[in-house]
Tab-separated table of C-alpha atoms in Angstrom:
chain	number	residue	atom	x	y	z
I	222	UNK	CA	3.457	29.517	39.441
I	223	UNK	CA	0.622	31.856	40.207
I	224	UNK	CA	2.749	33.413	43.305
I	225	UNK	CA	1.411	36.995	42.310
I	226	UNK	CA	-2.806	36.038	42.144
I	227	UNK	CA	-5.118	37.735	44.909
I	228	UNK	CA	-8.055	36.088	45.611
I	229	UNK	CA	-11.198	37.231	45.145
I	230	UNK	CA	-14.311	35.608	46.993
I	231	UNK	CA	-17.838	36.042	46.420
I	232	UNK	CA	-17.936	35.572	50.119
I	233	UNK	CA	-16.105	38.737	50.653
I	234	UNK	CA	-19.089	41.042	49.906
I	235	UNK	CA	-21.848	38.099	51.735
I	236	UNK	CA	-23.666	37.135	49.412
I	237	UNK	CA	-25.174	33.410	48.698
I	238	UNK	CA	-24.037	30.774	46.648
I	239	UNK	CA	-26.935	30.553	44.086
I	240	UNK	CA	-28.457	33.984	44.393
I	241	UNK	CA	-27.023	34.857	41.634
I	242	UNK	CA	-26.115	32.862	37.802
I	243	UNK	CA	-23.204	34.801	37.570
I	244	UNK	CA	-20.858	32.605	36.227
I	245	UNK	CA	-17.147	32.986	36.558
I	246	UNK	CA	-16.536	30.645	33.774
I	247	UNK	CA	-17.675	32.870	30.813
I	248	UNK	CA	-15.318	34.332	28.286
I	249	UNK	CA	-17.654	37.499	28.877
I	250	UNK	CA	-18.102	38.066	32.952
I	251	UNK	CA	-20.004	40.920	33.584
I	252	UNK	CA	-17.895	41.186	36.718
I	253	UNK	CA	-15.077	42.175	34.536
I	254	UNK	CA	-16.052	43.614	31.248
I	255	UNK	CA	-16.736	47.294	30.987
I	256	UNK	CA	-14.404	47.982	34.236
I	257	UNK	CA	-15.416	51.363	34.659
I	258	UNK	CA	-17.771	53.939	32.937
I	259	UNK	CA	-16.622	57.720	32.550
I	260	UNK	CA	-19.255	59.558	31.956
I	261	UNK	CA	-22.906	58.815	31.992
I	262	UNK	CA	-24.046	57.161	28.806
I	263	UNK	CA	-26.914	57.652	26.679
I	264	UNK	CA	-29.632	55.110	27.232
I	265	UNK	CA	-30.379	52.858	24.001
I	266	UNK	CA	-33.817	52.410	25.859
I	267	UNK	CA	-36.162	53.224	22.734
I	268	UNK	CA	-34.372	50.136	21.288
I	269	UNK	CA	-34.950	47.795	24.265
I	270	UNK	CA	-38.312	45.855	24.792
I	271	UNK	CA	-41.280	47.229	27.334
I	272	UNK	CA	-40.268	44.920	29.469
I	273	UNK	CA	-36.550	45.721	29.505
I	274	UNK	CA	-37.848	49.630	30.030
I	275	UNK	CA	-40.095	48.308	33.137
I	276	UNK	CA	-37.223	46.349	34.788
I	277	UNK	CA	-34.513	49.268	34.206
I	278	UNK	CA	-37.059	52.097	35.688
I	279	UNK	CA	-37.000	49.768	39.224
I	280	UNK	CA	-32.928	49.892	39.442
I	281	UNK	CA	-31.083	52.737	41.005
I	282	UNK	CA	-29.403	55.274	38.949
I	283	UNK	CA	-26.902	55.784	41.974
I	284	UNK	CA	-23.147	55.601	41.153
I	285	UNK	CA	-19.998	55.142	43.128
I	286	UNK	CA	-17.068	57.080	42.963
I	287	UNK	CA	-13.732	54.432	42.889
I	288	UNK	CA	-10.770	55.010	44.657
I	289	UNK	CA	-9.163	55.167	41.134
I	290	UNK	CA	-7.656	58.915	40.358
I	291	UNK	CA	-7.617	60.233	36.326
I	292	UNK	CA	-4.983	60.870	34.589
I	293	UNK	CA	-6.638	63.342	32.309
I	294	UNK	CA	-9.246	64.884	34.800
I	295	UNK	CA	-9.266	67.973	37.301
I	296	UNK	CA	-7.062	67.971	40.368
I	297	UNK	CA	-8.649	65.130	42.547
I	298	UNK	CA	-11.150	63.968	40.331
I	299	UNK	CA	-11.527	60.396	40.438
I	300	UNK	CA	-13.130	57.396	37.811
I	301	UNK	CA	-17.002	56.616	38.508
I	302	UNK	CA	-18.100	53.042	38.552
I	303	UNK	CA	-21.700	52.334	36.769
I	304	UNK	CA	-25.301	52.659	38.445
I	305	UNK	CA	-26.990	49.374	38.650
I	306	UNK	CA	-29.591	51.222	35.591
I	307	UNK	CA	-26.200	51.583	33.240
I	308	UNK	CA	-24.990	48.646	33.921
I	309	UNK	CA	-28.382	46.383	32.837
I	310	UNK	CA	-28.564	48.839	30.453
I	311	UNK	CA	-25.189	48.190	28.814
I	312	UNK	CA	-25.318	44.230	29.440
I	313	UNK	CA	-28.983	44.219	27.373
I	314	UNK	CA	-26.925	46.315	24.420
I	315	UNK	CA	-24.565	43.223	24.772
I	316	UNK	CA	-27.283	40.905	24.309
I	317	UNK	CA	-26.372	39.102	27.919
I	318	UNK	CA	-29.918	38.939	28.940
I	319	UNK	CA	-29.562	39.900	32.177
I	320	UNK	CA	-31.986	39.815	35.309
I	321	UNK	CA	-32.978	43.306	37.294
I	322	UNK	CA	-32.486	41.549	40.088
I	323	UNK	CA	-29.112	40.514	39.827
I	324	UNK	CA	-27.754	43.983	39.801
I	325	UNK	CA	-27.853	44.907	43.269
I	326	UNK	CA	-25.025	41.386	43.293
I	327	UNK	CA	-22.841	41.803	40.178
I	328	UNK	CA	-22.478	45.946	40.023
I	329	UNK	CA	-20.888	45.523	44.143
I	330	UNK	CA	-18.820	42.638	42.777
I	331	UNK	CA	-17.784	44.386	39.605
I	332	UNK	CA	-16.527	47.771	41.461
I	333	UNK	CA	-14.515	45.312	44.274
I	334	UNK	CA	-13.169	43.779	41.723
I	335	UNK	CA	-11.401	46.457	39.924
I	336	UNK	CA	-10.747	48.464	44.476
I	337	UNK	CA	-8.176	45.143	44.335
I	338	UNK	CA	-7.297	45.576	40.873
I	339	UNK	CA	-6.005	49.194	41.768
I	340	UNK	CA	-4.445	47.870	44.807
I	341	UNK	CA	-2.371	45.445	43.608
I	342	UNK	CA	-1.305	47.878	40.582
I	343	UNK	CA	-0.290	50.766	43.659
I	344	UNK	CA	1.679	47.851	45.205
I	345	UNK	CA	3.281	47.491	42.151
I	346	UNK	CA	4.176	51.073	41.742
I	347	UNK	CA	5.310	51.407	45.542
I	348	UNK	CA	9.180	52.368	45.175
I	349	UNK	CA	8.950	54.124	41.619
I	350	UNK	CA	8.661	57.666	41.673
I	351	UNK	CA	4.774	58.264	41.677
I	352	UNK	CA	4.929	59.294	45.143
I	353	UNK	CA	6.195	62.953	43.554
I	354	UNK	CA	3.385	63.769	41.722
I	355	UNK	CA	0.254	62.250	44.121
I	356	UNK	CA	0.454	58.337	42.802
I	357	UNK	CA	-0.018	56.761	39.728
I	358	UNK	CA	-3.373	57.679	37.774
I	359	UNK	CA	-5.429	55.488	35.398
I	360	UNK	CA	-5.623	56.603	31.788
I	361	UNK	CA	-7.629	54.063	29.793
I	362	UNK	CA	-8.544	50.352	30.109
I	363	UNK	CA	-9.264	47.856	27.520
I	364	UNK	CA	-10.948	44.619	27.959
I	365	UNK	CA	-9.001	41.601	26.224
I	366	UNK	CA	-11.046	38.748	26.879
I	367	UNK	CA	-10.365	36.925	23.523
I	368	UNK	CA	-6.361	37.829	23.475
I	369	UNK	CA	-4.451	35.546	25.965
I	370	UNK	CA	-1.373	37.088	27.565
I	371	UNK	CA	2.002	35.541	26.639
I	372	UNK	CA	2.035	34.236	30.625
I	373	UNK	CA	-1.521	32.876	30.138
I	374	UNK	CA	-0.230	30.792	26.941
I	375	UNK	CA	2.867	29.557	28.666
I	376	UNK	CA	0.750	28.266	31.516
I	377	UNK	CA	-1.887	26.653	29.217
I	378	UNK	CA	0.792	24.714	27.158
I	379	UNK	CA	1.725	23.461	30.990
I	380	UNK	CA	-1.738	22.486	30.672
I	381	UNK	CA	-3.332	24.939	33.287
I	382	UNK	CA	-6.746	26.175	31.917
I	383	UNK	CA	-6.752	29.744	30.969
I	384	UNK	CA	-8.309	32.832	32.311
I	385	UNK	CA	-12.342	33.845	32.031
I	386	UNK	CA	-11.091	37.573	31.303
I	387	UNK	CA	-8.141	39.905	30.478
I	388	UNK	CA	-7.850	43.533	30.964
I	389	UNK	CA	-4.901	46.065	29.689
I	390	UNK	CA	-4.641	48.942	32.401
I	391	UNK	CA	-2.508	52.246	31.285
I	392	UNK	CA	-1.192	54.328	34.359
I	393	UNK	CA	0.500	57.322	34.531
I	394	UNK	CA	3.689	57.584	36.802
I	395	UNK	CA	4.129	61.280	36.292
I	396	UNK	CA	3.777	61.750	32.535
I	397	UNK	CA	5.633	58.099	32.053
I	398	UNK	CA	3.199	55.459	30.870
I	399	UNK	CA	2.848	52.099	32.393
I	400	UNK	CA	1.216	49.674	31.139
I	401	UNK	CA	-0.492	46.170	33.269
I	402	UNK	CA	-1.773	43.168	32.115
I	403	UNK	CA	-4.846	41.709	34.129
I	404	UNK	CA	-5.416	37.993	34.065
I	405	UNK	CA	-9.089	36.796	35.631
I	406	UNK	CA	-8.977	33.027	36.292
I	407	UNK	CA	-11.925	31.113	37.735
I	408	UNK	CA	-10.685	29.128	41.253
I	409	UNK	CA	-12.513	26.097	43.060
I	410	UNK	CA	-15.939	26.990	44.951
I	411	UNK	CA	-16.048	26.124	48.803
I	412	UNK	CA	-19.308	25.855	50.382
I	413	UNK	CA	-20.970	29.099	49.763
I	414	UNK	CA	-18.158	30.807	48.402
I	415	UNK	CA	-17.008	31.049	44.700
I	416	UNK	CA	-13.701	32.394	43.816
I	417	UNK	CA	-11.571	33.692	41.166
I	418	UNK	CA	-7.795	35.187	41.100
I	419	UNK	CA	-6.100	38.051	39.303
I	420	UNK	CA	-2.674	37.755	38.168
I	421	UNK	CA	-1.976	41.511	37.958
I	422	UNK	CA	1.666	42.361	36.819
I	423	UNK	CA	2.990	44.996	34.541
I	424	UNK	CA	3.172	44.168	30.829
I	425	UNK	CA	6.280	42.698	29.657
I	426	UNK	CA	8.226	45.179	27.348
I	427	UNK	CA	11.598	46.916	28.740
I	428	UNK	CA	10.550	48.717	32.012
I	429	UNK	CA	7.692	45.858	32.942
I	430	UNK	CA	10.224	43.018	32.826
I	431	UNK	CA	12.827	45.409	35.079
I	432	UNK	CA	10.215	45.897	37.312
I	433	UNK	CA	8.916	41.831	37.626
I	434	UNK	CA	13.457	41.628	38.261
I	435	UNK	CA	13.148	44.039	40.758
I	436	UNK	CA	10.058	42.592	42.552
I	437	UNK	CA	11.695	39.194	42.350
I	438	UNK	CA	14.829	40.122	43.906
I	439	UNK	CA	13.200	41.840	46.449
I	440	UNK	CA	11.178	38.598	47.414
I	441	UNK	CA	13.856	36.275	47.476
I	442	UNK	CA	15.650	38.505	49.834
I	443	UNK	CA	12.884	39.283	51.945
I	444	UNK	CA	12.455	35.440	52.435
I	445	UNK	CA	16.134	35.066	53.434
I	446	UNK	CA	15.996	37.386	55.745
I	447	UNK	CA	13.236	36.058	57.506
């Protein structure tokens, strides 16, 4: 049933079980909300407590450049993740109440997250056509974390819980655009290591569900011929 979900664990960038209260459960993860930021965003700090102002000032205002191209930027230019300061800064807006410290865990976890969200989308696209015009490029993203997917409410009413997060990804395949569906669901913690999966597909409208056919087809006889 969830044939097509990648693993992510918290093991995978070493950090400890408890050094963070991250929680995978909520219908608002941090690790998953606000994928990327653009540009760099005006601070809201005359609105945010002393204290809020003290603990931003201590967090680094360095940001990492994704692996993620634009559709709608120069030649080469590529989406920029958050600094650690812009993304406390953005969670207080939110009213998350967030710790300083906990930056230097989630903002790592957050920009892995959405590394093997791209991946899985480029496997997707492997076979159709982007390879002409440099690969597929991300136009916009949308967080959904209150809209299940149809595939998310067919698998409740099976009675499997449903996902902490959503996320709509738009891609460009050479001026056609594509659009994915991201499903976050929480998985079972192992010793130190807490997991969740993404069920990352393409969105099921006339050239998604040819391309889940295609994908299937291609599986089965892959198997078969193994």
């Amino acid at each position: 049933m969830f044939e097509n979900q990648q693993p992510c664990k918290k093991a995978d960038f070493k950090e400890k079980k408890g050094s963070s209260t991250l929680s995978t459960d909520s219908n608002d993860s941090p690790c998953t909300r606000d994928a990327i930021i653009e540009k760099d965003e005006v601070s809201n700090a005359s609105k945010q407590p002393s204290y809020c102002k003290d603990q931003a000032e201590k967090l680094s205002t360095q940001r990492e450049r994704s692996s993620i191209p634009k559709a709608h930027g120069k030649d080469g230019e590529h989406w920029i993740y958050p600094s650690e300061r812009m993304f406390f800064q953005a969670m207080r807006r939110k009213n998350w109440n967030p710790q300083a410290e906990q930056m230097q865990i989630i903002v790592p976890i957050h920009n892995a997250v959405n590394e093997r969200v791209w991946h899985e989308i480029l496997k997707w696209e492997s076979g159709w056509g982007s390879e002409s015009c440099g690969g597929p490029k991300l136009i916009q993203f949308e967080g959904k974390s209150s809209q299940l997917s149809p595939k998310a409410r067919w698998l409740g009413f099976w009675g499997y819980k449903p996902p902490f997060d959503r996320h709509d990804w738009k891609i460009d395949r050479c001026g056609k655009e594509v659009d994915y569906i991201i499903d976050f669901y929480s998985g079972k913690e192992k010793g130190d290591m807490l997991s969740f999966y993404l069920d990352v597909r393409p969105k099921f409208d006339m050239n998604g569900a040819w391309m889940r056919l295609s994908r299937g087809f291609r599986d089965l006889f892959s198997k078969e011929k193994t």
